[in-house]
Coordinates of C-alpha atoms in Angstrom, one line a residue:
Chain A
M1 CA 8.0 25.3 -33.6
S2 CA 10.1 26.7 -30.8
T3 CA 13.8 26.0 -30.8
V4 CA 15.3 24.9 -27.6
S5 CA 18.0 27.3 -26.2
P6 CA 20.3 25.8 -23.5
D7 CA 18.6 28.0 -20.9
M8 CA 15.2 26.6 -21.7
A9 CA 16.0 23.0 -21.9
A10 CA 15.5 20.6 -19.0
K11 CA 18.5 19.2 -17.3
I12 CA 18.7 15.5 -18.3
I13 CA 19.0 13.1 -15.4
D14 CA 21.8 10.8 -16.3
G15 CA 20.5 7.4 -15.0
K16 CA 23.5 5.6 -16.5
A17 CA 26.0 7.6 -14.5
I18 CA 23.9 7.4 -11.3
A19 CA 23.4 3.7 -11.7
R20 CA 27.2 3.2 -12.2
S21 CA 28.0 5.2 -9.1
L22 CA 25.4 3.2 -7.1
T23 CA 26.8 -0.1 -8.5
E24 CA 30.4 1.0 -7.5
Q25 CA 29.2 1.9 -4.0
V26 CA 27.5 -1.5 -3.7
G27 CA 30.8 -3.1 -4.8
R28 CA 32.7 -1.2 -2.1
D29 CA 30.1 -2.1 0.6
V30 CA 30.2 -5.7 -0.4
A31 CA 34.0 -5.7 0.0
A32 CA 33.8 -4.1 3.4
F33 CA 31.0 -6.5 4.5
V34 CA 33.1 -9.5 3.5
E35 CA 36.2 -8.0 5.2
R36 CA 34.2 -7.9 8.5
G37 CA 34.0 -11.7 8.3
N38 CA 30.6 -12.1 6.8
T39 CA 29.6 -14.7 4.1
L40 CA 29.7 -13.4 0.6
P41 CA 26.3 -12.1 -0.4
G42 CA 24.6 -14.4 -2.9
L43 CA 21.8 -13.9 -5.4
A44 CA 19.8 -16.7 -7.0
V45 CA 18.1 -15.8 -10.3
V46 CA 15.4 -18.3 -11.5
L47 CA 14.3 -18.3 -15.1
V48 CA 11.5 -20.6 -16.3
G49 CA 11.1 -21.1 -20.1
N50 CA 12.8 -19.6 -23.1
D51 CA 11.5 -16.0 -23.5
P52 CA 14.5 -14.3 -25.3
A53 CA 14.0 -11.0 -23.5
S54 CA 13.9 -12.7 -20.1
E55 CA 17.1 -14.6 -21.0
V56 CA 18.9 -11.4 -21.7
Y57 CA 17.7 -9.7 -18.5
V58 CA 18.6 -12.8 -16.4
K59 CA 22.1 -13.1 -17.8
N60 CA 22.7 -9.4 -17.3
K61 CA 21.5 -9.5 -13.7
A62 CA 23.8 -12.5 -13.0
L63 CA 26.8 -10.9 -14.7
Q64 CA 26.4 -7.6 -12.8
T65 CA 26.0 -9.4 -9.5
H66 CA 29.2 -11.2 -10.1
R67 CA 30.9 -8.0 -11.1
A68 CA 29.8 -6.3 -7.8
G69 CA 31.8 -9.0 -6.0
M70 CA 28.8 -11.2 -5.0
R71 CA 27.9 -14.8 -5.6
S72 CA 25.5 -15.3 -8.5
F73 CA 23.5 -18.5 -8.9
M74 CA 21.4 -19.1 -12.1
H75 CA 18.6 -21.6 -12.3
M76 CA 17.2 -22.1 -15.8
L77 CA 14.2 -24.4 -15.9
P78 CA 12.2 -25.7 -18.9
Q79 CA 9.0 -24.1 -20.1
S80 CA 7.1 -27.3 -18.9
T81 CA 8.2 -26.8 -15.2
S82 CA 5.2 -27.4 -12.9
Q83 CA 4.3 -24.9 -10.1
A84 CA 5.1 -27.7 -7.5
E85 CA 8.6 -28.1 -9.0
L86 CA 9.3 -24.4 -8.9
L87 CA 8.0 -24.2 -5.3
D88 CA 10.4 -27.0 -4.3
L89 CA 13.3 -25.1 -5.8
I90 CA 12.3 -21.9 -3.9
A91 CA 12.0 -23.9 -0.7
D92 CA 15.6 -25.1 -1.2
L93 CA 16.8 -21.6 -2.0
N94 CA 14.9 -20.2 1.1
A95 CA 16.8 -22.7 3.2
N96 CA 20.2 -22.2 1.6
S97 CA 22.4 -20.0 3.8
Q98 CA 24.7 -19.0 0.9
I99 CA 21.8 -17.4 -0.8
H100 CA 20.6 -14.0 0.5
G101 CA 18.4 -12.9 -2.4
I102 CA 16.0 -14.8 -4.7
L103 CA 14.6 -13.4 -7.9
V104 CA 12.1 -15.3 -10.1
Q105 CA 12.1 -13.6 -13.5
L106 CA 8.6 -12.7 -14.7
P107 CA 6.5 -13.5 -16.7
L108 CA 6.1 -17.1 -15.8
P109 CA 4.5 -19.8 -18.0
A110 CA 0.7 -20.0 -17.8
Q111 CA 0.6 -23.2 -15.6
I112 CA 2.4 -21.2 -12.8
D113 CA 0.6 -18.6 -10.6
P114 CA 3.1 -15.7 -10.2
V115 CA 1.4 -14.5 -6.9
V116 CA 1.9 -17.9 -5.3
V117 CA 5.5 -18.1 -6.4
T118 CA 6.4 -14.6 -5.4
N119 CA 4.9 -15.1 -1.9
A120 CA 6.7 -18.4 -1.5
I121 CA 10.0 -16.5 -1.4
V122 CA 10.8 -15.8 2.3
A123 CA 10.4 -12.0 2.9
H124 CA 14.1 -11.3 3.8
K125 CA 15.3 -12.9 0.5
D126 CA 12.6 -11.3 -1.6
V127 CA 15.0 -8.8 -3.3
D128 CA 12.4 -7.9 -5.9
G129 CA 10.2 -6.6 -3.0
L130 CA 7.1 -7.9 -4.7
G131 CA 5.8 -10.3 -2.1
E132 CA 2.9 -9.4 0.2
I133 CA 5.1 -9.0 3.4
N134 CA 7.4 -6.4 1.8
A135 CA 4.5 -4.7 0.1
G136 CA 2.8 -4.5 3.5
R137 CA 5.9 -3.2 5.2
M138 CA 6.1 -0.4 2.6
A139 CA 2.4 0.3 3.0
L140 CA 2.8 0.6 6.8
G141 CA 6.1 2.5 6.7
I142 CA 8.0 -0.4 8.3
D143 CA 11.6 -1.1 6.9
G144 CA 11.5 -3.8 4.3
I145 CA 12.8 -4.5 0.8
V146 CA 11.6 -1.9 -1.8
P147 CA 10.9 -3.1 -5.4
C148 CA 13.9 -2.3 -7.6
T149 CA 12.2 0.0 -10.2
P150 CA 10.4 2.4 -7.8
L151 CA 13.6 2.4 -5.7
G152 CA 15.5 3.4 -8.8
C153 CA 13.0 6.2 -9.5
L154 CA 13.3 7.5 -6.0
K155 CA 17.1 7.6 -6.2
L156 CA 16.9 9.5 -9.5
L157 CA 14.5 12.0 -7.8
Q158 CA 16.9 12.3 -4.9
S159 CA 19.7 13.2 -7.3
V160 CA 17.6 16.4 -8.0
H161 CA 15.8 17.1 -4.8
T162 CA 17.3 17.0 -1.3
D163 CA 13.8 17.4 0.2
M164 CA 10.5 16.5 -1.5
Q165 CA 8.2 17.3 1.5
G166 CA 5.1 19.1 0.4
K167 CA 5.7 18.7 -3.3
H168 CA 2.9 17.3 -5.4
A169 CA 3.9 13.9 -6.9
V170 CA 1.7 12.7 -9.7
I171 CA 2.0 9.1 -10.8
I172 CA 0.5 8.0 -14.0
G173 CA 0.0 4.2 -14.0
A174 CA -1.2 2.1 -11.0
S175 CA 0.6 -1.2 -11.4
N176 CA 1.8 -3.4 -8.5
L177 CA 5.3 -3.2 -10.0
V178 CA 5.7 0.5 -10.3
G179 CA 2.8 2.9 -9.8
K180 CA 1.4 1.6 -6.5
P181 CA 4.7 1.2 -4.6
M182 CA 5.9 4.5 -6.1
A183 CA 2.9 6.2 -4.5
Q184 CA 3.8 4.7 -1.1
L185 CA 7.4 5.9 -1.5
M186 CA 6.3 9.4 -2.4
L187 CA 4.0 9.5 0.7
R188 CA 6.9 8.4 2.8
E189 CA 8.9 11.4 1.4
G190 CA 6.1 13.8 2.6
C191 CA 4.7 14.5 -0.9
T192 CA 1.1 15.1 -1.7
V193 CA 0.4 12.1 -4.0
S194 CA -2.0 11.6 -6.9
V195 CA -2.3 8.4 -8.9
G196 CA -3.9 8.4 -12.3
H197 CA -4.5 5.4 -14.6
I198 CA -6.5 4.1 -17.5
H199 CA -9.8 5.1 -15.9
T200 CA -8.7 8.7 -15.0
R201 CA -10.9 11.2 -16.8
D202 CA -8.5 14.1 -17.4
T203 CA -5.0 12.6 -17.2
R204 CA -3.5 15.7 -18.8
A205 CA -4.9 18.0 -16.1
L206 CA -3.8 15.6 -13.4
A207 CA -0.3 15.3 -14.8
R208 CA 0.1 19.1 -15.1
E209 CA -0.3 19.4 -11.3
G210 CA 2.8 17.4 -10.6
D211 CA 5.9 19.1 -9.3
I212 CA 7.1 15.6 -9.7
L213 CA 5.7 13.5 -12.5
V214 CA 6.3 9.7 -12.7
V215 CA 5.0 8.0 -15.8
A216 CA 4.7 4.2 -16.0
T217 CA 2.0 3.2 -18.4
G218 CA 3.8 1.4 -21.3
K219 CA 2.0 3.7 -23.8
H220 CA 4.9 5.4 -25.7
G221 CA 4.6 9.1 -26.2
L222 CA 1.4 9.4 -24.0
V223 CA 2.6 12.4 -22.1
R224 CA 2.9 15.4 -24.3
G225 CA 4.7 18.7 -23.7
D226 CA 1.6 20.5 -22.4
W227 CA 0.9 17.7 -19.9
I228 CA 3.9 18.9 -17.9
K229 CA 4.0 21.6 -15.3
P230 CA 6.8 24.1 -16.2
G231 CA 9.9 23.2 -14.2
A232 CA 8.6 19.8 -13.1
T233 CA 10.9 16.8 -12.5
V234 CA 9.8 14.1 -14.9
I235 CA 10.7 10.4 -14.5
D236 CA 9.8 8.2 -17.5
V237 CA 9.6 4.5 -16.6
G238 CA 8.1 3.4 -19.9
I239 CA 10.3 1.7 -22.5
T240 CA 8.9 0.5 -25.8
R241 CA 10.7 -0.5 -29.0
V242 CA 9.3 1.3 -32.1
P243 CA 10.2 1.2 -35.8
T244 CA 12.1 4.2 -37.2
E245 CA 11.7 5.6 -40.7
H246 CA 14.9 3.9 -41.8
G247 CA 13.6 0.4 -41.2
K248 CA 15.4 0.1 -37.9
T249 CA 14.0 0.3 -34.4
R250 CA 14.7 2.5 -31.4
L251 CA 13.6 2.6 -27.7
V252 CA 11.2 5.3 -26.6
G253 CA 9.5 6.2 -23.3
D254 CA 6.0 7.1 -22.2
V255 CA 6.9 10.8 -22.4
A256 CA 7.3 12.7 -25.8
F257 CA 10.9 13.6 -24.9
E258 CA 11.5 16.4 -27.4
E259 CA 8.3 18.2 -26.4
A260 CA 9.0 17.7 -22.7
L261 CA 12.5 19.0 -22.9
P262 CA 11.7 22.8 -23.0
V263 CA 9.0 22.5 -20.3
A264 CA 10.4 20.2 -17.6
G265 CA 13.0 21.2 -15.1
H266 CA 14.6 17.8 -15.1
I267 CA 13.9 14.7 -17.1
T268 CA 15.1 11.2 -17.5
P269 CA 15.9 10.0 -21.0
V270 CA 14.9 6.7 -22.5
P271 CA 17.1 4.7 -22.8
G272 CA 19.6 5.6 -20.1
G273 CA 17.2 6.9 -17.4
V274 CA 15.3 4.5 -15.1
G275 CA 16.4 1.3 -17.0
P276 CA 20.0 1.2 -15.7
M277 CA 18.8 1.9 -12.1
T278 CA 16.7 -1.2 -11.9
I279 CA 19.7 -3.6 -11.9
A280 CA 21.8 -1.3 -9.7
C281 CA 18.9 -1.4 -7.2
L282 CA 18.7 -5.2 -7.4
L283 CA 22.4 -5.3 -6.4
H284 CA 21.7 -2.8 -3.6
N285 CA 18.7 -4.9 -2.4
T286 CA 20.8 -8.1 -2.4
L287 CA 23.4 -6.5 -0.2
Q288 CA 20.6 -5.2 2.1
A289 CA 19.2 -8.8 2.3
A290 CA 22.7 -10.1 3.3
L291 CA 22.7 -7.4 6.0
L292 CA 19.2 -8.4 7.1
A293 CA 20.3 -12.0 7.4
Q294 CA 22.6 -11.0 10.2
N295 CA 19.5 -10.1 12.3
V296 CA 17.5 -13.0 11.2
V297 CA 15.8 -13.9 14.5
S298 CA 14.2 -10.5 15.1
R299 CA 12.2 -10.5 11.9
P300 CA 8.7 -12.0 12.1
D301 CA 8.9 -13.6 8.7
Q302 CA 11.8 -15.8 9.9
K303 CA 9.3 -18.1 11.5
V304 CA 8.2 -19.4 8.2
Chain B
M1 CA -26.1 33.5 6.3
S2 CA -27.8 31.3 3.7
T3 CA -30.7 29.2 4.8
V4 CA -30.8 25.7 3.6
S5 CA -33.8 24.7 1.5
P6 CA -34.6 21.0 1.3
D7 CA -33.5 21.0 -2.4
M8 CA -30.1 22.5 -1.6
A9 CA -29.2 20.3 1.3
A10 CA -27.0 17.3 0.9
K11 CA -28.5 13.9 1.5
I12 CA -27.3 12.6 4.8
I13 CA -25.7 9.1 4.7
D14 CA -27.3 7.3 7.7
G15 CA -24.3 5.3 9.0
K16 CA -26.4 4.0 11.9
A17 CA -29.0 2.4 9.7
I18 CA -26.4 1.0 7.2
A19 CA -24.4 -0.4 10.1
R20 CA -27.6 -2.0 11.6
S21 CA -28.5 -3.6 8.3
L22 CA -24.9 -4.9 7.9
T23 CA -24.9 -6.3 11.5
E24 CA -28.2 -8.0 10.9
Q25 CA -26.8 -9.5 7.6
V26 CA -23.8 -10.8 9.5
G27 CA -26.1 -12.4 12.1
R28 CA -28.1 -14.2 9.4
D29 CA -24.8 -15.3 7.7
V30 CA -23.4 -16.6 11.0
A31 CA -26.6 -18.6 11.6
A32 CA -26.4 -20.1 8.1
F33 CA -22.7 -20.8 8.6
V34 CA -23.3 -22.7 11.8
E35 CA -26.3 -24.6 10.3
R36 CA -23.9 -25.9 7.6
G37 CA -22.1 -27.7 10.5
N38 CA -19.2 -25.2 11.0
T39 CA -17.8 -24.1 14.4
L40 CA -19.3 -21.0 15.8
P41 CA -17.1 -18.0 14.7
G42 CA -15.2 -16.6 17.7
L43 CA -13.5 -13.2 18.3
A44 CA -10.9 -12.6 21.0
V45 CA -10.5 -9.0 22.1
V46 CA -7.4 -8.1 24.1
L47 CA -7.1 -5.0 26.3
V48 CA -4.0 -4.1 28.1
G49 CA -4.3 -1.4 30.8
N50 CA -7.1 0.7 32.1
D51 CA -7.7 3.4 29.5
P52 CA -11.4 4.3 30.0
A53 CA -12.2 5.0 26.4
S54 CA -10.6 1.7 25.4
E55 CA -12.6 -0.2 28.0
V56 CA -15.8 1.2 26.5
Y57 CA -14.8 0.2 23.0
V58 CA -13.7 -3.3 24.0
K59 CA -16.9 -4.0 26.0
N60 CA -19.0 -2.7 23.1
K61 CA -17.1 -4.9 20.6
A62 CA -17.6 -8.0 22.8
L63 CA -21.3 -7.3 23.3
Q64 CA -22.0 -6.8 19.6
T65 CA -20.1 -9.9 18.7
H66 CA -22.2 -11.9 21.1
R67 CA -25.4 -10.3 19.8
A68 CA -24.5 -11.3 16.2
G69 CA -24.5 -14.9 17.4
M70 CA -20.7 -15.4 17.6
R71 CA -18.5 -16.4 20.5
S72 CA -16.8 -13.5 22.2
F73 CA -13.6 -13.9 24.4
M74 CA -12.3 -11.0 26.4
H75 CA -8.7 -10.8 27.8
M76 CA -8.1 -7.9 30.1
L77 CA -4.4 -7.6 31.1
P78 CA -2.9 -5.2 33.6
Q79 CA -1.0 -2.0 32.5
S80 CA 2.3 -3.6 33.6
T81 CA 2.0 -6.5 31.1
S82 CA 5.3 -7.2 29.3
Q83 CA 5.5 -7.5 25.6
A84 CA 6.7 -11.1 26.0
E85 CA 3.6 -11.9 28.1
L86 CA 1.3 -10.4 25.5
L87 CA 3.1 -12.3 22.7
D88 CA 2.6 -15.5 24.6
L89 CA -1.2 -14.9 24.8
I90 CA -1.3 -14.1 21.1
A91 CA 0.5 -17.4 20.3
D92 CA -2.1 -19.2 22.3
L93 CA -5.0 -17.4 20.5
N94 CA -3.3 -18.1 17.2
A95 CA -3.3 -21.8 18.0
N96 CA -6.8 -21.9 19.4
S97 CA -9.2 -23.3 16.8
Q98 CA -12.3 -21.8 18.6
I99 CA -10.9 -18.3 17.9
H100 CA -11.2 -17.0 14.3
G101 CA -10.4 -13.4 14.9
I102 CA -8.0 -11.6 17.3
L103 CA -8.1 -7.9 18.0
V104 CA -5.6 -6.1 20.3
Q105 CA -7.1 -2.8 21.3
L106 CA -4.7 0.1 20.6
P107 CA -3.1 2.2 22.1
L108 CA -0.8 -0.2 24.1
P109 CA 1.3 0.8 27.1
A110 CA 4.8 2.3 26.3
Q111 CA 6.7 -1.0 27.0
I112 CA 4.9 -2.8 24.2
D113 CA 5.7 -2.2 20.5
P114 CA 2.4 -2.2 18.6
V115 CA 4.0 -3.1 15.3
V116 CA 5.5 -6.3 16.8
V117 CA 2.2 -7.2 18.5
T118 CA 0.1 -6.5 15.4
N119 CA 2.3 -8.6 13.2
A120 CA 2.4 -11.5 15.8
I121 CA -1.3 -12.1 15.0
V122 CA -1.5 -14.8 12.3
A123 CA -2.8 -13.1 9.1
H124 CA -6.0 -15.1 8.8
K125 CA -7.1 -14.1 12.3
D126 CA -6.0 -10.4 11.9
V127 CA -9.6 -9.1 11.8
D128 CA -8.4 -5.5 12.3
G129 CA -6.4 -6.0 9.0
L130 CA -3.5 -3.9 10.4
G131 CA -0.7 -6.5 10.1
E132 CA 1.9 -6.4 7.3
I133 CA 0.5 -9.4 5.4
N134 CA -3.0 -8.0 5.1
A135 CA -1.6 -4.5 4.3
G136 CA 0.5 -6.2 1.6
R137 CA -2.5 -8.1 0.2
M138 CA -4.5 -4.9 -0.1
A139 CA -1.5 -3.1 -1.7
L140 CA -1.2 -5.9 -4.3
G141 CA -4.9 -6.3 -4.9
I142 CA -4.9 -9.9 -3.4
D143 CA -7.9 -10.9 -1.2
G144 CA -7.2 -10.3 2.4
I145 CA -8.8 -8.7 5.5
V146 CA -9.5 -5.0 5.0
P147 CA -9.2 -2.7 8.1
C148 CA -12.6 -2.0 9.7
T149 CA -12.7 1.8 9.4
P150 CA -11.8 2.1 5.7
L151 CA -14.0 -0.9 4.9
G152 CA -16.9 1.0 6.7
C153 CA -16.2 4.1 4.6
L154 CA -16.2 2.0 1.4
K155 CA -19.6 0.5 2.3
L156 CA -21.0 4.0 3.0
L157 CA -19.7 5.2 -0.4
Q158 CA -21.2 2.1 -2.0
S159 CA -24.6 3.0 -0.5
V160 CA -24.5 6.2 -2.7
H161 CA -22.4 5.1 -5.8
T162 CA -23.0 1.8 -7.6
D163 CA -19.8 2.5 -9.7
M164 CA -16.9 4.7 -8.6
Q165 CA -14.7 4.1 -11.7
G166 CA -13.1 7.3 -13.0
K167 CA -14.2 9.4 -10.1
H168 CA -11.6 11.5 -8.3
A169 CA -11.3 10.4 -4.7
V170 CA -9.4 12.8 -2.5
I171 CA -8.3 11.5 0.9
I172 CA -7.2 14.0 3.5
G173 CA -5.0 12.2 6.1
A174 CA -2.4 9.6 5.4
S175 CA -2.5 7.3 8.5
N176 CA -1.9 3.6 8.4
L177 CA -5.3 3.1 10.1
V178 CA -7.4 5.1 7.6
G179 CA -5.9 7.3 4.9
K180 CA -3.4 4.9 3.4
P181 CA -5.6 1.8 3.2
M182 CA -8.5 4.0 2.0
A183 CA -6.3 5.2 -0.9
Q184 CA -5.7 1.5 -1.8
L185 CA -9.4 0.7 -1.7
M186 CA -10.3 3.7 -3.9
L187 CA -7.7 2.6 -6.5
R188 CA -9.2 -0.8 -6.4
E189 CA -12.6 0.8 -7.2
G190 CA -11.0 2.5 -10.3
C191 CA -10.9 6.0 -8.8
T192 CA -8.2 8.5 -9.6
V193 CA -6.8 8.9 -6.1
S194 CA -5.1 11.9 -4.3
V195 CA -3.8 11.8 -0.8
G196 CA -3.2 15.1 1.2
H197 CA -1.8 15.4 4.7
I198 CA -0.1 17.7 7.1
H199 CA 2.6 18.7 4.6
T200 CA 0.2 19.4 1.7
R201 CA 0.6 23.0 0.6
D202 CA -2.9 23.8 -0.6
T203 CA -5.2 21.3 1.1
R204 CA -8.3 23.3 0.2
A205 CA -7.6 23.2 -3.5
L206 CA -6.9 19.5 -3.4
A207 CA -10.1 18.8 -1.4
R208 CA -12.1 20.8 -3.9
E209 CA -11.1 18.4 -6.7
G210 CA -12.8 15.4 -5.0
D211 CA -15.9 13.9 -6.4
I212 CA -15.4 11.8 -3.3
L213 CA -13.8 13.4 -0.3
V214 CA -12.7 11.3 2.7
V215 CA -11.4 13.3 5.7
A216 CA -9.5 11.6 8.5
T217 CA -7.3 14.1 10.2
G218 CA -8.6 14.4 13.8
K219 CA -8.7 18.2 13.3
H220 CA -12.3 19.1 14.0
G221 CA -13.9 21.6 11.6
L222 CA -10.8 21.6 9.3
V223 CA -12.8 21.1 6.1
R224 CA -15.0 24.2 5.4
G225 CA -17.9 24.6 3.1
D226 CA -15.7 26.1 0.3
W227 CA -13.3 23.1 0.4
I228 CA -16.0 20.9 -1.0
K229 CA -16.7 20.4 -4.7
P230 CA -20.4 21.0 -5.3
G231 CA -22.3 17.7 -5.3
A232 CA -19.4 15.7 -3.8
T233 CA -19.8 12.7 -1.5
V234 CA -18.2 13.6 1.8
I235 CA -17.1 10.9 4.3
D236 CA -16.1 12.4 7.7
V237 CA -14.0 9.9 9.7
G238 CA -13.0 12.4 12.4
I239 CA -14.6 12.4 15.8
T240 CA -13.6 14.8 18.5
R241 CA -15.4 15.8 21.8
V242 CA -15.6 19.6 22.1
P243 CA -17.2 21.8 24.8
T244 CA -20.5 23.5 24.0
E245 CA -21.7 27.0 25.1
H246 CA -23.8 25.4 27.8
G247 CA -21.0 23.8 29.7
K248 CA -21.6 20.4 28.1
T249 CA -19.7 18.5 25.4
R250 CA -20.7 17.2 22.0
L251 CA -19.0 15.1 19.3
V252 CA -17.9 16.8 16.0
G253 CA -16.2 15.7 12.9
D254 CA -13.3 17.0 10.7
V255 CA -15.9 18.6 8.4
A256 CA -17.8 21.8 9.3
F257 CA -21.1 20.0 8.9
E258 CA -23.4 23.0 8.7
E259 CA -21.3 24.7 6.0
A260 CA -20.9 21.5 4.1
L261 CA -24.5 20.6 4.0
P262 CA -25.6 23.0 1.2
V263 CA -22.6 22.2 -0.9
A264 CA -22.1 18.4 -0.8
G265 CA -24.3 15.9 -2.6
H266 CA -24.1 13.4 0.2
I267 CA -22.4 13.6 3.6
T268 CA -22.0 11.5 6.7
P269 CA -22.9 13.0 10.1
V270 CA -20.8 12.9 13.2
P271 CA -21.9 11.0 15.3
G272 CA -23.9 8.4 13.4
G273 CA -21.8 8.2 10.2
V274 CA -18.5 6.2 10.0
G275 CA -18.5 5.4 13.8
P276 CA -21.2 2.7 13.8
M277 CA -19.8 1.1 10.6
T278 CA -16.4 0.3 12.3
I279 CA -17.9 -2.3 14.7
A280 CA -20.3 -3.7 12.1
C281 CA -17.2 -4.2 9.8
L282 CA -15.4 -6.0 12.7
L283 CA -18.2 -8.5 12.9
H284 CA -18.1 -8.8 9.1
N285 CA -14.4 -9.5 9.2
T286 CA -14.7 -12.0 12.0
L287 CA -17.2 -14.0 9.9
Q288 CA -14.8 -13.7 6.9
A289 CA -12.0 -15.0 9.1
A290 CA -14.1 -18.0 10.1
L291 CA -14.8 -18.6 6.4
L292 CA -11.1 -18.3 5.6
A293 CA -10.3 -20.9 8.3
Q294 CA -12.1 -23.5 6.2
N295 CA -9.5 -23.1 3.5
V296 CA -6.6 -22.9 5.9
V297 CA -4.1 -25.0 3.9
S298 CA -4.1 -22.9 0.8
R299 CA -3.1 -19.7 2.4
P300 CA 0.6 -18.9 2.5
D301 CA 0.5 -17.5 6.1
Q302 CA -0.8 -20.7 7.5
K303 CA 2.8 -22.1 7.5
V304 CA 3.6 -19.8 10.4

């Protein structure tokens, strides 16, 4: 209907460029850290089973860790691995002083409880920030390791807003991985925070209140143009592969991008928005974990 | 101006009666627990210094624990107690198998860091639910110990609503003690959740969206009649002592009660609303901790 003039269109938040810049910064900080006589930061990535998507993610994480000048350890276990075997490996990695971060790729095979495994990683090496101690630190406003995807979203928001205090942040999706930690981060920034989800009665009306709108539902195209407050900053965490007319496939987000473009003030594209930030934040968290390891004795979780 | 007819007035939620009934239930459950051959549940309450209000709270907690048929241990330390001395006491209490719950009364003297002390209590004895592990469990939706005041608010809400799914819960106040854990509990109930606080731009408009409105700001009379959605359930956590015209004092809440009465569907009074629930929930949590102690080995925090 309406054509988009350059004045009307939202500014696109270039996640790829911001992630590259963060990755380069981590690389420089790693070099400086090592120059000060510290051990090279090391990340152990654990994959159980043969899920092809997980294999790609894990290889990519390992490769980028290596490129940022850190040590990268890969542990690929068979689909039949028992929970006890995986917990033994984690105990070894917890005790290994060359390893500062441990990441167990999810999902895990059915015989393994992901909650038990995640919480077996000692808090100061939990670079995914998904264990109960880091979740608790975030809930209480204590310094800890922040999960990679919400941290990436925050950094994208910070590229637009120097101060978010008093803004209304609306988060659609209440998962442990994104929505819930994102709500905590936005409260920490001084935002009024609303969280909507599958049981929300009028998600459109809620979304329209957001000066900041973060969408993480996995339902592609859920958020239409008229769900967005004019001028809002929109962060689209969703990523789904859909078929195109020409028999190929393409990646799309939870936000109907073309409709959102003339309404939003700033918006992340899919792909090239939140996605690239997640690995960059993993590298950032691994370096943070190596820094934490210098103060090991003062952290309560070190008793474990 | 308007007189309140019985039809128009909100139903008052009788926190005193609900707390009494919960306390009696805990008493019966304790008796049954002991009859099954288990150790008597025990609560240790630690007070540092001579704050008169804290002394009253602590004595009341100890007395009610005793009345519910549990063991009550009081530790009253001088104002000059060092952090190391307090941590030594907590280590002893952590190791003592007769003690299932440990509560350190806040505030603490300036030389002691409340975050360090709270996190020194082993998670399965943290009956105040304020440590990072229990905060994390709540954030992740894992079973854990829920802080007493938010748990009391939830039980009051449950006395009105059998199902809160899809309702919009608005929480005014974002403290670690009440607002933030309350938001987690409401998400767990399937509510759409909004959190407002000191930086919120239009708190009145936000409050008016709440089918459920929980107010915990410590600003007496903040929430006026026209801040309330007609028919909403209002939980007033605030409690402030104010002077009356006759040279005496009385306790008031964060909600202008007389104004709220004709608008709200249900409302808690102050006093006699949330207050009595807090101690009842402490007794409930102590019994829960004693139950948890039976499954000690399976909890990750038991390694500490």
